[in-house]
C-alpha cells in the first residue's frame, strides 16, 4: 500500500508538471542572432505609406508570441494610424509586415491581415469596424518582409487599425514570430493573446517588451471622392437659336460631357415640343467614359408665330440629372422696301404727270 501511494503521488506530481509545462506563455523565438536577413523589398503600390517604424529590417530574438514550446496560440499584432494627413480618408492597396521566424509543421501556415476603421476614441478604445481582410499561406522563412495585397477604405476622421493575426497553430505544429526591431517608433506596438491573458490589444512596452517595435505598414493613397459620374452641358445656356423668321428654320447643337470619375450612361432626354424638334440624338443610350466622354444632340427651331419661345429639357442618367434650355425668338418677315431705281421711276412718273397737267392748264 505504501508503494502504491508513493507511485500515485509521483504520477500526480508528474502529471501536474506536464500540464504546467503546456501552459502557453509569452516566449521569444529561438532564432539565432547569426541568422542572415532575407531580402527586404523596396517600393510597392500606392503613393503613401503609413508607418510608425522607419526601419523595415527584422532582427533576431526580439519578438515574443504567446506559445507553448514555440508553437503559437492565437496572436494578434496591431498598429493604429491617425489619418490627419488624409482629409478625404485613406484607401489601402497592401499591408506589409515583418517576419522574424515562420516555421510551419507542414508546407506553410495561414496568417490573416485585417484592416479596421476605429471611431469614438483613440485605439485600443473606441469602436472597431472591419473594412477588409486577406489570408495568406506563409512559407517557412526568417528575417523577411511580406507584402499582402488588400484594398479597403477608411474614412476621414477615423483611425486606420492594421492587424496581423496568427490562428492557433497547435494542431499544425506552427510557429510564427512577427518581425520587429528596436528602432525608435512613433506609435505603440500592440499584441493580443487571450491564451496568455491579453484579451485586448496591449502595448508591448506595458508587458515588459519595450524594445519590440513591430514592423507593420499600410500602403495606399488619399481616398479622394468616391467614384461617380457627372454630366455637364455646353453651351451652359443650352441651345440658343437667336431670331428666326416665321416659316423658316434654325438649328443648334448641345454637347454633353462626363466630367466625373466613373462612366455615365444616358438613359433619356426629354422630347422637345413645337416649335422645337429633334434633328439628331447622339446621346441617349450612350455610355460616356469618365473624364473625357462626350456626345451631341441637335435641335431645330421652326417658329410659326412671332415672340420668344423656350423649353427646358432634362437629361436622365446614372449621374445626377441636369437640365438645359431650348430658346429662340420668332420674328415677322421683313417689309419690302422699294430700291433706289424704283424710287427714281416713281418720282419721274409723278413729275411727268405734273408737267402734263401744267401744260394742259396753260393751254
Tab-separated table of C-alpha atoms in Angstrom, residues 68-313:
chain	number	residue	atom	x	y	z
A	68	UNK	CA	3.949	26.607	-25.882
A	69	UNK	CA	7.467	25.451	-26.648
A	70	UNK	CA	7.429	27.759	-29.669
A	71	UNK	CA	4.081	26.514	-31.069
A	72	UNK	CA	1.850	29.574	-31.023
A	73	UNK	CA	-1.721	30.027	-29.883
A	74	UNK	CA	-3.943	32.830	-31.254
A	75	UNK	CA	-1.854	36.003	-31.547
A	76	UNK	CA	-2.884	39.381	-32.941
A	77	UNK	CA	-0.391	42.189	-33.612
A	78	UNK	CA	-1.663	45.755	-34.119
A	79	UNK	CA	-0.755	49.292	-35.110
A	80	UNK	CA	-3.137	52.280	-35.212
A	81	UNK	CA	-2.624	55.186	-37.614
A	82	UNK	CA	-4.161	58.662	-37.457
A	83	UNK	CA	-5.303	59.985	-40.837
A	84	UNK	CA	-4.878	63.723	-40.255
A	85	UNK	CA	-2.733	63.995	-43.387
A	86	UNK	CA	-5.534	62.465	-45.466
A	87	UNK	CA	-8.564	64.775	-45.214
A	88	UNK	CA	-10.606	62.596	-47.560
A	89	UNK	CA	-9.733	59.288	-45.921
A	90	UNK	CA	-7.274	56.574	-46.945
A	91	UNK	CA	-7.588	53.704	-49.423
A	92	UNK	CA	-5.126	50.868	-48.905
A	93	UNK	CA	-3.600	48.689	-51.593
A	94	UNK	CA	-1.307	46.458	-49.479
A	95	UNK	CA	-0.253	45.646	-45.927
A	96	UNK	CA	3.413	44.940	-45.181
A	97	UNK	CA	4.637	43.109	-42.104
A	98	UNK	CA	7.935	41.753	-40.901
A	99	UNK	CA	8.597	38.095	-40.165
A	100	UNK	CA	11.217	37.194	-37.590
A	101	UNK	CA	10.550	33.493	-37.953
A	102	UNK	CA	7.891	31.348	-39.653
A	103	UNK	CA	8.272	27.610	-39.173
A	104	UNK	CA	5.247	25.534	-40.136
A	105	UNK	CA	4.613	21.924	-39.250
A	106	UNK	CA	3.610	21.443	-42.883
A	107	UNK	CA	4.489	23.301	-46.071
A	108	UNK	CA	3.101	26.630	-44.851
A	109	UNK	CA	0.792	28.253	-42.314
A	110	UNK	CA	-2.137	30.715	-42.560
A	111	UNK	CA	-1.801	34.337	-41.499
A	112	UNK	CA	-4.706	36.786	-41.735
A	113	UNK	CA	-4.312	40.528	-42.280
A	114	UNK	CA	-7.202	42.767	-41.249
A	115	UNK	CA	-7.877	46.494	-41.566
A	116	UNK	CA	-10.335	48.358	-39.344
A	117	UNK	CA	-11.933	51.764	-39.138
A	118	UNK	CA	-11.790	52.820	-35.483
A	119	UNK	CA	-14.015	55.641	-34.190
A	120	UNK	CA	-15.262	57.121	-30.935
A	121	UNK	CA	-11.980	57.094	-29.014
A	122	UNK	CA	-8.290	56.529	-29.601
A	123	UNK	CA	-7.286	52.885	-30.167
A	124	UNK	CA	-7.458	50.499	-28.381
A	125	UNK	CA	-10.582	52.239	-27.144
A	126	UNK	CA	-13.418	53.204	-29.428
A	127	UNK	CA	-15.319	51.009	-31.861
A	128	UNK	CA	-13.508	48.967	-34.481
A	129	UNK	CA	-15.255	48.095	-37.749
A	130	UNK	CA	-13.527	45.667	-40.089
A	131	UNK	CA	-13.257	47.121	-43.613
A	132	UNK	CA	-11.089	44.494	-45.283
A	133	UNK	CA	-9.147	41.280	-44.747
A	134	UNK	CA	-6.917	38.815	-46.598
A	135	UNK	CA	-5.495	35.442	-45.620
A	136	UNK	CA	-2.175	34.210	-46.999
A	137	UNK	CA	-0.244	30.972	-46.589
A	138	UNK	CA	3.199	31.884	-45.289
A	139	UNK	CA	6.069	29.596	-46.202
A	140	UNK	CA	8.950	28.956	-43.825
A	141	UNK	CA	11.247	31.976	-43.724
A	142	UNK	CA	13.165	34.249	-41.399
A	143	UNK	CA	14.013	37.952	-41.067
A	144	UNK	CA	11.943	38.977	-44.081
A	145	UNK	CA	9.195	41.392	-45.110
A	146	UNK	CA	5.933	40.195	-46.647
A	147	UNK	CA	3.511	42.368	-48.643
A	148	UNK	CA	-0.141	41.278	-48.831
A	149	UNK	CA	-2.463	42.992	-51.386
A	150	UNK	CA	-5.518	44.380	-49.609
A	151	UNK	CA	-7.897	47.092	-50.825
A	152	UNK	CA	-10.009	48.865	-48.205
A	153	UNK	CA	-11.046	52.431	-47.407
A	154	UNK	CA	-11.093	54.137	-44.019
A	155	UNK	CA	-12.979	57.458	-43.975
A	156	UNK	CA	-11.596	60.758	-42.752
A	157	UNK	CA	-11.971	61.273	-39.012
A	158	UNK	CA	-11.372	57.609	-38.161
A	159	UNK	CA	-8.191	55.787	-37.195
A	160	UNK	CA	-6.894	53.079	-39.509
A	161	UNK	CA	-6.024	49.995	-37.460
A	162	UNK	CA	-3.959	47.195	-39.014
A	163	UNK	CA	-3.781	43.678	-37.551
A	164	UNK	CA	-1.681	40.626	-38.359
A	165	UNK	CA	-3.415	37.580	-36.865
A	166	UNK	CA	-1.917	34.096	-36.496
A	167	UNK	CA	-4.534	31.471	-35.569
A	168	UNK	CA	-3.738	28.754	-33.041
A	169	UNK	CA	-1.005	26.629	-34.594
A	170	UNK	CA	-1.117	23.778	-32.091
A	171	UNK	CA	-2.787	21.272	-34.424
A	172	UNK	CA	-0.419	22.042	-37.283
A	173	UNK	CA	2.721	22.480	-35.217
A	174	UNK	CA	3.085	26.067	-36.467
A	175	UNK	CA	5.496	28.605	-35.060
A	176	UNK	CA	5.301	32.298	-36.029
A	177	UNK	CA	7.028	35.358	-34.603
A	178	UNK	CA	6.282	38.716	-36.172
A	179	UNK	CA	9.211	40.835	-37.310
A	180	UNK	CA	10.369	43.674	-35.079
A	181	UNK	CA	13.412	45.732	-34.155
A	182	UNK	CA	14.423	48.330	-31.596
A	183	UNK	CA	14.393	51.340	-33.945
A	184	UNK	CA	12.527	54.251	-32.342
A	185	UNK	CA	8.829	54.008	-33.177
A	186	UNK	CA	6.343	56.883	-33.477
A	187	UNK	CA	3.378	54.920	-32.160
A	188	UNK	CA	2.903	51.929	-29.834
A	189	UNK	CA	3.088	48.297	-30.935
A	190	UNK	CA	0.235	46.136	-29.615
A	191	UNK	CA	-0.266	42.422	-29.024
A	192	UNK	CA	-3.438	40.496	-28.146
A	193	UNK	CA	-3.229	36.883	-26.998
A	194	UNK	CA	-6.082	35.505	-24.903
A	195	UNK	CA	-4.100	32.350	-24.107
A	196	UNK	CA	-1.616	34.499	-22.201
A	197	UNK	CA	-4.226	36.685	-20.520
A	198	UNK	CA	-4.072	39.545	-23.045
A	199	UNK	CA	-7.737	39.705	-24.016
A	200	UNK	CA	-7.445	43.178	-25.603
A	201	UNK	CA	-4.710	44.852	-27.668
A	202	UNK	CA	-1.964	45.734	-25.180
A	203	UNK	CA	1.190	47.808	-25.801
A	204	UNK	CA	4.265	45.589	-25.884
A	205	UNK	CA	6.002	48.071	-23.578
A	206	UNK	CA	3.297	47.506	-20.931
A	207	UNK	CA	4.091	43.788	-20.659
A	208	UNK	CA	7.849	44.111	-20.365
A	209	UNK	CA	8.911	44.097	-24.018
A	210	UNK	CA	9.533	47.779	-24.652
A	211	UNK	CA	12.031	47.077	-27.430
A	212	UNK	CA	9.587	45.004	-29.507
A	213	UNK	CA	8.704	47.567	-32.165
A	214	UNK	CA	6.769	45.558	-34.720
A	215	UNK	CA	7.128	46.128	-38.459
A	216	UNK	CA	3.622	46.693	-39.777
A	217	UNK	CA	2.917	49.213	-42.552
A	218	UNK	CA	-0.039	50.057	-44.801
A	219	UNK	CA	0.410	51.272	-48.366
A	220	UNK	CA	-2.221	53.238	-50.284
A	221	UNK	CA	-3.453	56.645	-51.380
A	222	UNK	CA	-5.659	59.540	-50.321
A	223	UNK	CA	-9.183	58.170	-50.718
A	224	UNK	CA	-10.490	61.252	-52.542
A	225	UNK	CA	-14.104	61.471	-53.628
A	226	UNK	CA	-15.937	58.231	-54.281
A	227	UNK	CA	-16.095	57.334	-57.997
A	228	UNK	CA	-19.163	58.954	-59.539
A	229	UNK	CA	-20.281	60.174	-62.971
A	230	UNK	CA	-21.053	63.861	-63.535
A	231	UNK	CA	-22.595	65.407	-66.662
A	232	UNK	CA	-22.180	68.974	-67.877
A	233	UNK	CA	-23.745	70.697	-70.883
A	234	UNK	CA	-22.145	73.065	-73.373
A	235	UNK	CA	-23.075	75.786	-74.098
A	236	UNK	CA	-24.100	76.172	-70.480
A	237	UNK	CA	-27.278	78.007	-71.560
A	238	UNK	CA	-28.308	75.162	-73.864
A	239	UNK	CA	-29.418	75.509	-77.498
A	240	UNK	CA	-29.884	79.171	-78.413
A	241	UNK	CA	-31.340	79.827	-81.869
A	242	UNK	CA	-31.461	83.604	-81.730
A	243	UNK	CA	-34.034	85.242	-84.042
A	244	UNK	CA	-35.637	83.105	-86.745
A	245	UNK	CA	-38.186	84.363	-89.298
A	246	UNK	CA	-41.564	82.706	-89.065
A	247	UNK	CA	-41.901	79.974	-91.628
A	248	UNK	CA	-38.153	79.337	-91.632
A	249	UNK	CA	-35.849	77.036	-89.569
A	250	UNK	CA	-32.788	77.370	-87.355
A	251	UNK	CA	-30.613	74.609	-85.841
A	252	UNK	CA	-28.395	74.459	-82.747
A	253	UNK	CA	-26.323	71.715	-81.059
A	254	UNK	CA	-25.596	70.966	-77.404
A	255	UNK	CA	-22.720	68.799	-76.131
A	256	UNK	CA	-22.925	66.593	-73.044
A	257	UNK	CA	-19.620	65.740	-71.306
A	258	UNK	CA	-18.904	63.334	-68.459
A	259	UNK	CA	-16.598	65.259	-66.127
A	260	UNK	CA	-16.911	62.677	-63.314
A	261	UNK	CA	-14.556	59.851	-62.413
A	262	UNK	CA	-16.882	56.963	-63.344
A	263	UNK	CA	-18.701	56.084	-66.614
A	264	UNK	CA	-22.024	57.854	-67.257
A	265	UNK	CA	-24.866	56.074	-69.073
A	266	UNK	CA	-27.548	58.362	-70.539
A	267	UNK	CA	-30.973	56.747	-70.438
A	268	UNK	CA	-33.283	59.544	-71.628
A	269	UNK	CA	-33.583	63.191	-72.684
A	270	UNK	CA	-36.919	64.999	-72.574
A	271	UNK	CA	-38.512	65.130	-76.047
A	272	UNK	CA	-38.877	68.669	-77.453
A	273	UNK	CA	-42.266	70.089	-78.476
A	274	UNK	CA	-43.230	72.592	-81.186
A	275	UNK	CA	-41.861	74.939	-82.317
A	276	UNK	CA	-38.774	72.885	-81.331
A	277	UNK	CA	-37.951	69.450	-82.732
A	278	UNK	CA	-35.149	66.884	-82.620
A	279	UNK	CA	-32.767	66.607	-85.561
A	280	UNK	CA	-30.193	64.063	-84.325
A	281	UNK	CA	-29.648	62.407	-80.922
A	282	UNK	CA	-26.168	61.013	-80.371
A	283	UNK	CA	-26.540	60.730	-76.599
A	284	UNK	CA	-29.498	58.618	-75.487
A	285	UNK	CA	-28.378	55.080	-74.730
A	286	UNK	CA	-24.707	56.003	-74.831
A	287	UNK	CA	-22.143	55.385	-72.069
A	288	UNK	CA	-19.630	58.204	-71.728
A	289	UNK	CA	-16.147	57.421	-70.430
A	290	UNK	CA	-15.056	59.013	-67.163
A	291	UNK	CA	-13.462	62.422	-67.571
A	292	UNK	CA	-13.454	62.531	-71.371
A	293	UNK	CA	-16.625	61.022	-72.806
A	294	UNK	CA	-18.928	63.354	-74.756
A	295	UNK	CA	-21.868	63.273	-77.176
A	296	UNK	CA	-24.045	65.771	-79.072
A	297	UNK	CA	-27.740	66.427	-79.701
A	298	UNK	CA	-29.007	68.778	-82.448
A	299	UNK	CA	-32.377	70.569	-82.382
A	300	UNK	CA	-34.462	72.612	-84.856
A	301	UNK	CA	-36.458	75.787	-84.171
A	302	UNK	CA	-39.377	76.387	-86.588
A	303	UNK	CA	-41.463	79.356	-85.383
A	304	UNK	CA	-44.934	79.869	-86.861
A	305	UNK	CA	-45.628	82.964	-84.806
A	306	UNK	CA	-43.627	85.883	-83.507
A	307	UNK	CA	-42.346	86.151	-79.946
A	308	UNK	CA	-39.916	84.333	-77.618
A	309	UNK	CA	-40.123	80.583	-77.134
A	310	UNK	CA	-38.304	78.318	-74.670
A	311	UNK	CA	-38.426	74.786	-73.337
A	312	UNK	CA	-36.462	73.076	-70.550
A	313	UNK	CA	-35.187	69.552	-71.211
